Coordinates of C-alpha atoms in Angstrom, one line a residue:
X1 CA 63.5 51.1 24.5
X2 CA 61.7 52.5 27.1
X3 CA 64.3 55.2 29.4
X4 CA 61.9 55.7 32.3
X5 CA 62.8 58.7 35.6
X6 CA 60.9 58.4 38.4
X7 CA 61.5 60.5 41.1
X8 CA 61.2 59.2 44.6
X9 CA 59.3 62.9 45.9
X10 CA 57.1 65.2 44.8
X11 CA 58.4 66.4 41.5
X12 CA 60.3 69.7 41.8
X13 CA 60.3 71.2 37.9
X14 CA 63.3 73.0 36.2
X15 CA 65.7 71.3 38.5
X16 CA 67.1 68.1 39.5
X17 CA 65.3 65.7 41.3
X18 CA 66.2 62.7 43.1
X19 CA 65.2 59.5 42.1
X20 CA 65.7 56.3 39.7
X21 CA 66.0 55.0 35.9
X22 CA 65.4 51.4 34.1
X23 CA 65.5 50.9 30.5
X24 CA 63.6 49.0 29.2
X25 CA 62.5 47.0 25.9
X26 CA 59.1 49.3 24.8
X27 CA 57.7 51.1 21.8
X28 CA 53.7 50.6 20.9
X29 CA 53.2 48.0 18.6
X30 CA 56.4 45.8 20.3
X31 CA 54.6 46.2 23.5
X32 CA 51.4 45.6 21.5
X33 CA 53.3 42.6 20.3
X34 CA 54.8 41.2 23.7
X35 CA 51.5 41.7 26.2
X36 CA 49.8 39.3 22.7
X37 CA 52.8 36.7 23.0
X38 CA 52.3 36.3 26.9
X39 CA 48.4 36.2 26.8
X40 CA 49.0 33.1 24.6
X41 CA 48.2 34.9 20.7
X42 CA 50.4 34.0 17.9
X43 CA 51.6 37.4 16.7
X44 CA 53.9 38.8 14.7
X45 CA 55.4 42.0 15.2
X46 CA 56.4 43.8 11.6
X47 CA 58.8 46.9 12.7
X48 CA 62.5 47.9 12.8
X49 CA 65.5 48.2 14.9
X50 CA 68.9 49.7 14.9
X51 CA 71.8 47.5 14.1
X52 CA 73.2 48.0 17.7
X53 CA 73.1 47.0 21.3
X54 CA 69.9 48.2 22.1
X55 CA 67.8 47.0 19.0
X56 CA 69.9 43.3 20.2
X57 CA 68.7 43.1 23.1
X58 CA 64.7 44.5 22.5
X59 CA 64.5 41.3 19.5
X60 CA 65.1 39.0 22.4
X61 CA 63.2 40.1 25.1
X62 CA 60.4 40.4 22.5
X63 CA 60.8 37.0 21.2
X64 CA 61.0 36.0 25.2
X65 CA 57.7 36.5 25.6
X66 CA 56.4 34.6 22.5
X67 CA 56.3 37.3 19.5
X68 CA 57.5 36.4 16.0
X69 CA 60.2 38.7 15.6
X70 CA 61.2 37.5 12.2
X71 CA 59.6 40.1 10.5
X72 CA 61.1 43.1 12.1
X73 CA 64.5 44.8 10.5
X74 CA 67.5 45.7 11.2
X75 CA 68.8 48.7 9.9
X76 CA 72.0 51.2 10.1
X77 CA 71.5 53.3 13.4
X78 CA 70.2 53.5 16.2
X79 CA 67.4 51.3 17.8
X80 CA 64.1 53.7 18.7
X81 CA 63.8 55.1 22.2
X82 CA 61.4 56.8 25.0
X83 CA 62.1 58.1 27.7
X84 CA 59.9 59.0 30.4
X85 CA 59.9 61.0 33.0
X86 CA 57.5 60.0 36.4
X87 CA 56.5 61.9 39.3
X88 CA 56.5 59.5 42.9
X89 CA 53.2 58.7 42.2
X90 CA 54.0 57.1 38.5
X91 CA 52.4 59.4 37.2
X92 CA 53.8 60.4 33.8
X93 CA 55.1 64.3 34.1
X94 CA 56.5 64.8 30.2
X95 CA 57.9 62.2 27.4
X96 CA 60.1 62.3 24.6
X97 CA 60.0 59.4 21.5
X98 CA 62.6 59.1 18.8
X99 CA 61.7 57.1 16.4
X100 CA 63.8 58.0 13.3
X101 CA 64.1 54.3 12.8
X102 CA 60.9 53.4 12.6
X103 CA 60.1 56.5 10.0
X104 CA 62.7 55.0 8.2
X105 CA 61.1 51.7 8.0
X106 CA 60.1 51.0 4.1
X107 CA 57.6 48.3 3.3
X108 CA 58.1 46.8 0.4
X109 CA 54.8 44.7 0.2
X110 CA 52.3 43.7 3.0
X111 CA 51.3 40.1 2.8
X112 CA 48.2 39.6 4.9
X113 CA 46.9 36.2 4.0
X114 CA 47.6 34.5 7.7
X115 CA 46.3 36.8 9.7
X116 CA 42.7 37.4 11.8
X117 CA 44.0 41.2 12.6
X118 CA 46.8 44.3 11.2
X119 CA 47.1 46.4 14.1
X120 CA 48.3 49.7 13.4
X121 CA 49.7 52.2 16.0
X122 CA 50.9 56.1 15.1
X123 CA 54.1 55.6 15.1
X124 CA 54.0 54.5 11.2
X125 CA 55.2 57.1 8.9
X126 CA 51.4 58.2 7.0
X127 CA 53.0 56.4 3.8
X128 CA 53.7 53.1 5.1
X129 CA 50.5 53.2 7.6
X130 CA 49.0 53.7 4.3
X131 CA 49.8 50.5 2.8
X132 CA 49.0 48.4 6.0
X133 CA 45.7 50.0 5.5
X134 CA 45.5 49.5 2.1
X135 CA 46.6 46.1 2.3
X136 CA 44.6 45.0 4.9
X137 CA 41.4 46.6 3.0
X138 CA 42.4 44.6 0.0
X139 CA 43.0 41.4 2.4
X140 CA 39.1 41.7 4.1
X141 CA 41.2 41.6 7.1
X142 CA 40.3 43.7 10.0
X143 CA 42.7 47.0 11.8
X144 CA 43.2 47.9 15.0
X145 CA 44.5 51.5 15.4
X146 CA 46.0 53.0 18.4
X147 CA 47.3 56.9 17.5
X148 CA 49.3 57.0 20.4
X149 CA 49.4 60.6 21.0
X150 CA 47.5 63.8 19.8
X151 CA 50.3 65.2 17.2
X152 CA 50.9 60.8 15.9
X153 CA 46.8 60.6 15.9
X154 CA 46.8 63.7 13.6
X155 CA 48.9 63.2 10.9
X156 CA 47.3 60.3 10.5
X157 CA 43.9 60.6 10.4
X158 CA 42.8 60.9 6.6
X159 CA 43.5 57.3 7.2
X160 CA 40.9 56.5 9.5
X161 CA 38.1 55.4 8.0
X162 CA 36.8 52.4 7.6
X163 CA 38.6 50.7 10.3
X164 CA 37.2 48.0 12.5
X165 CA 38.6 49.3 15.8
X166 CA 40.4 52.8 17.1
X167 CA 41.5 53.1 20.3
X168 CA 41.5 57.4 21.3
X169 CA 41.9 59.6 24.8
X170 CA 40.0 62.2 24.5
X171 CA 42.5 64.2 24.0
X172 CA 43.5 61.9 20.5
X173 CA 39.6 61.7 19.1
X174 CA 39.8 65.3 19.6
X175 CA 43.3 65.4 16.4
X176 CA 41.4 62.4 14.6
X177 CA 37.8 65.1 14.3
X178 CA 39.6 68.1 15.0
X179 CA 36.3 69.1 17.1
X180 CA 37.0 70.2 21.0
X181 CA 37.8 67.4 23.1
X182 CA 35.1 67.4 25.3
X183 CA 32.2 66.5 22.2
X184 CA 34.1 62.6 22.7
X185 CA 30.0 61.6 21.8
X186 CA 29.8 63.5 18.2
X187 CA 33.7 63.1 17.5
X188 CA 32.9 59.1 18.1
X189 CA 29.9 59.7 15.8
X190 CA 31.6 61.4 13.0
X191 CA 34.7 58.9 13.4
X192 CA 31.2 56.0 13.1
X193 CA 30.5 57.9 9.7
X194 CA 33.3 57.5 7.9
X195 CA 33.0 53.5 8.2
X196 CA 35.0 53.0 11.8
X197 CA 33.3 50.1 13.3
X198 CA 34.3 50.1 17.4
X199 CA 35.9 54.2 18.8
X200 CA 37.1 51.9 22.7
X201 CA 37.4 55.9 24.0
X202 CA 39.6 55.4 26.9
X203 CA 39.6 57.9 29.9
X204 CA 42.5 56.8 32.4
X205 CA 41.6 56.4 35.6
X206 CA 37.5 57.3 34.3
X207 CA 37.0 53.9 32.6
X208 CA 36.8 53.5 29.0
X209 CA 33.1 54.3 26.5
X210 CA 33.5 51.5 23.6
X211 CA 30.8 53.2 21.4
X212 CA 30.1 50.6 18.4
X213 CA 28.8 51.8 15.3
X214 CA 24.1 51.5 15.6
X215 CA 24.5 50.6 19.4
X216 CA 24.5 52.6 22.3
X217 CA 27.4 53.4 23.8
X218 CA 28.9 50.8 26.9
X219 CA 30.8 52.3 30.1
X220 CA 33.5 50.5 31.3
X221 CA 35.1 50.9 34.8
X222 CA 39.0 50.9 35.0
X223 CA 39.8 47.9 37.3
X224 CA 41.0 49.1 40.7
X225 CA 44.6 49.6 41.0
X226 CA 46.9 50.6 42.9
X227 CA 49.8 52.9 40.5
X228 CA 53.6 51.6 40.8
X229 CA 53.6 52.9 37.0
X230 CA 51.5 54.0 34.1
X231 CA 54.0 52.8 31.5
X232 CA 52.4 51.0 29.5
X233 CA 49.1 50.0 31.0
X234 CA 47.5 51.5 27.8
X235 CA 49.1 48.7 25.3
X236 CA 48.3 46.2 27.8
X237 CA 44.7 47.2 27.5
X238 CA 44.2 46.9 23.7
X239 CA 46.8 43.4 23.3
X240 CA 44.2 42.2 26.1
X241 CA 41.3 43.1 23.8
X242 CA 42.3 41.5 20.9
X243 CA 43.4 38.3 22.8
X244 CA 39.9 38.0 23.8
X245 CA 38.4 38.8 20.6
X246 CA 40.4 36.3 18.7
X247 CA 38.5 34.0 21.5
X248 CA 35.5 35.1 20.1
X249 CA 34.1 37.4 23.2
X250 CA 32.5 40.5 22.2
X251 CA 33.7 44.2 21.6
X252 CA 32.4 44.6 25.2
X253 CA 33.2 41.5 27.2
X254 CA 37.1 41.8 25.4
X255 CA 37.1 45.9 26.9
X256 CA 36.7 44.3 30.7
X257 CA 39.7 42.3 30.0
X258 CA 41.9 45.0 28.6
X259 CA 40.9 46.6 31.8
X260 CA 42.1 43.9 33.4
X261 CA 45.2 44.0 31.7
X262 CA 46.0 47.6 31.9
X263 CA 45.5 47.2 36.7
X264 CA 48.1 44.3 36.2
X265 CA 50.2 46.5 33.9
X266 CA 50.0 50.3 36.1
X267 CA 50.7 47.8 39.3
X268 CA 53.9 46.2 38.1
X269 CA 57.2 48.1 37.7
X270 CA 57.7 46.8 34.1
X271 CA 56.4 48.1 30.7
X272 CA 55.6 44.6 30.1
X273 CA 54.5 42.9 32.8
X274 CA 55.9 39.2 32.2
X275 CA 53.4 37.5 34.9
X276 CA 50.3 39.2 32.9
X277 CA 48.3 36.3 32.2
X278 CA 48.5 35.3 35.9
X279 CA 47.9 38.7 37.1
X280 CA 44.8 39.2 35.0
X281 CA 43.9 35.6 36.6
X282 CA 44.2 37.4 40.0
X283 CA 42.7 40.8 39.6
X284 CA 39.6 38.7 38.3
X285 CA 39.5 36.2 41.5
X286 CA 39.7 40.0 43.2
X287 CA 37.3 41.3 41.9
X288 CA 34.4 38.4 41.6

């Protein structure tokens, strides 16, 4: 569950700030699954929630978005939380991720015979992520990896080999390769040399670069947006990319859809915008 607090005036550090708080289902993998469901893509979420009210609500809302939650385990204890503080402009100031319930997730078997793509987020424990990547390789199913954070990118960096898509920001890319954040082109080359087909490097308001092996990187500008809340924008971005790719779009065209989804999410107070598909359609018409 996301616990997001936003100040109503410019944030003053090290003291109490007036503002408002909302609580809603979150989690990178869950957000991506929910967005995919809203965009009409068949999607199954594999995760774990606690046997508490937060877990019940997370499952209910995610299923209502169109995602299959039958593979989400209910385990004793508390559901994971992501607690974020935003300033009055909606920009992230700090966040704390408590994902102990996912760390304890144990995958006995991984069945991927009906999967067109597997999305792995960096919240998985290393041995579980390794099991998913190995199962996908054995089943010849492409894998998209979302690092989530710098620390989690570094923790799973050895698994970033022979993947279909990796979606870092500049700092996460540096954590994956050990190079300085400013040396992103060399870092992208490193990932390509490891067998990664596509590196989608996100630069926030500066747009993104779609870097495909043996092709020149393509820069895509961010879609204009009035910031309400940045939470969930990157998750919607990847979900829209996946939905477009499943429909047959090439990686660059899919990335354009991703930017529309990010803009639509940024302009909404929701981590997962309930009318995501309609909002993307409206933005497409506005930007023609």
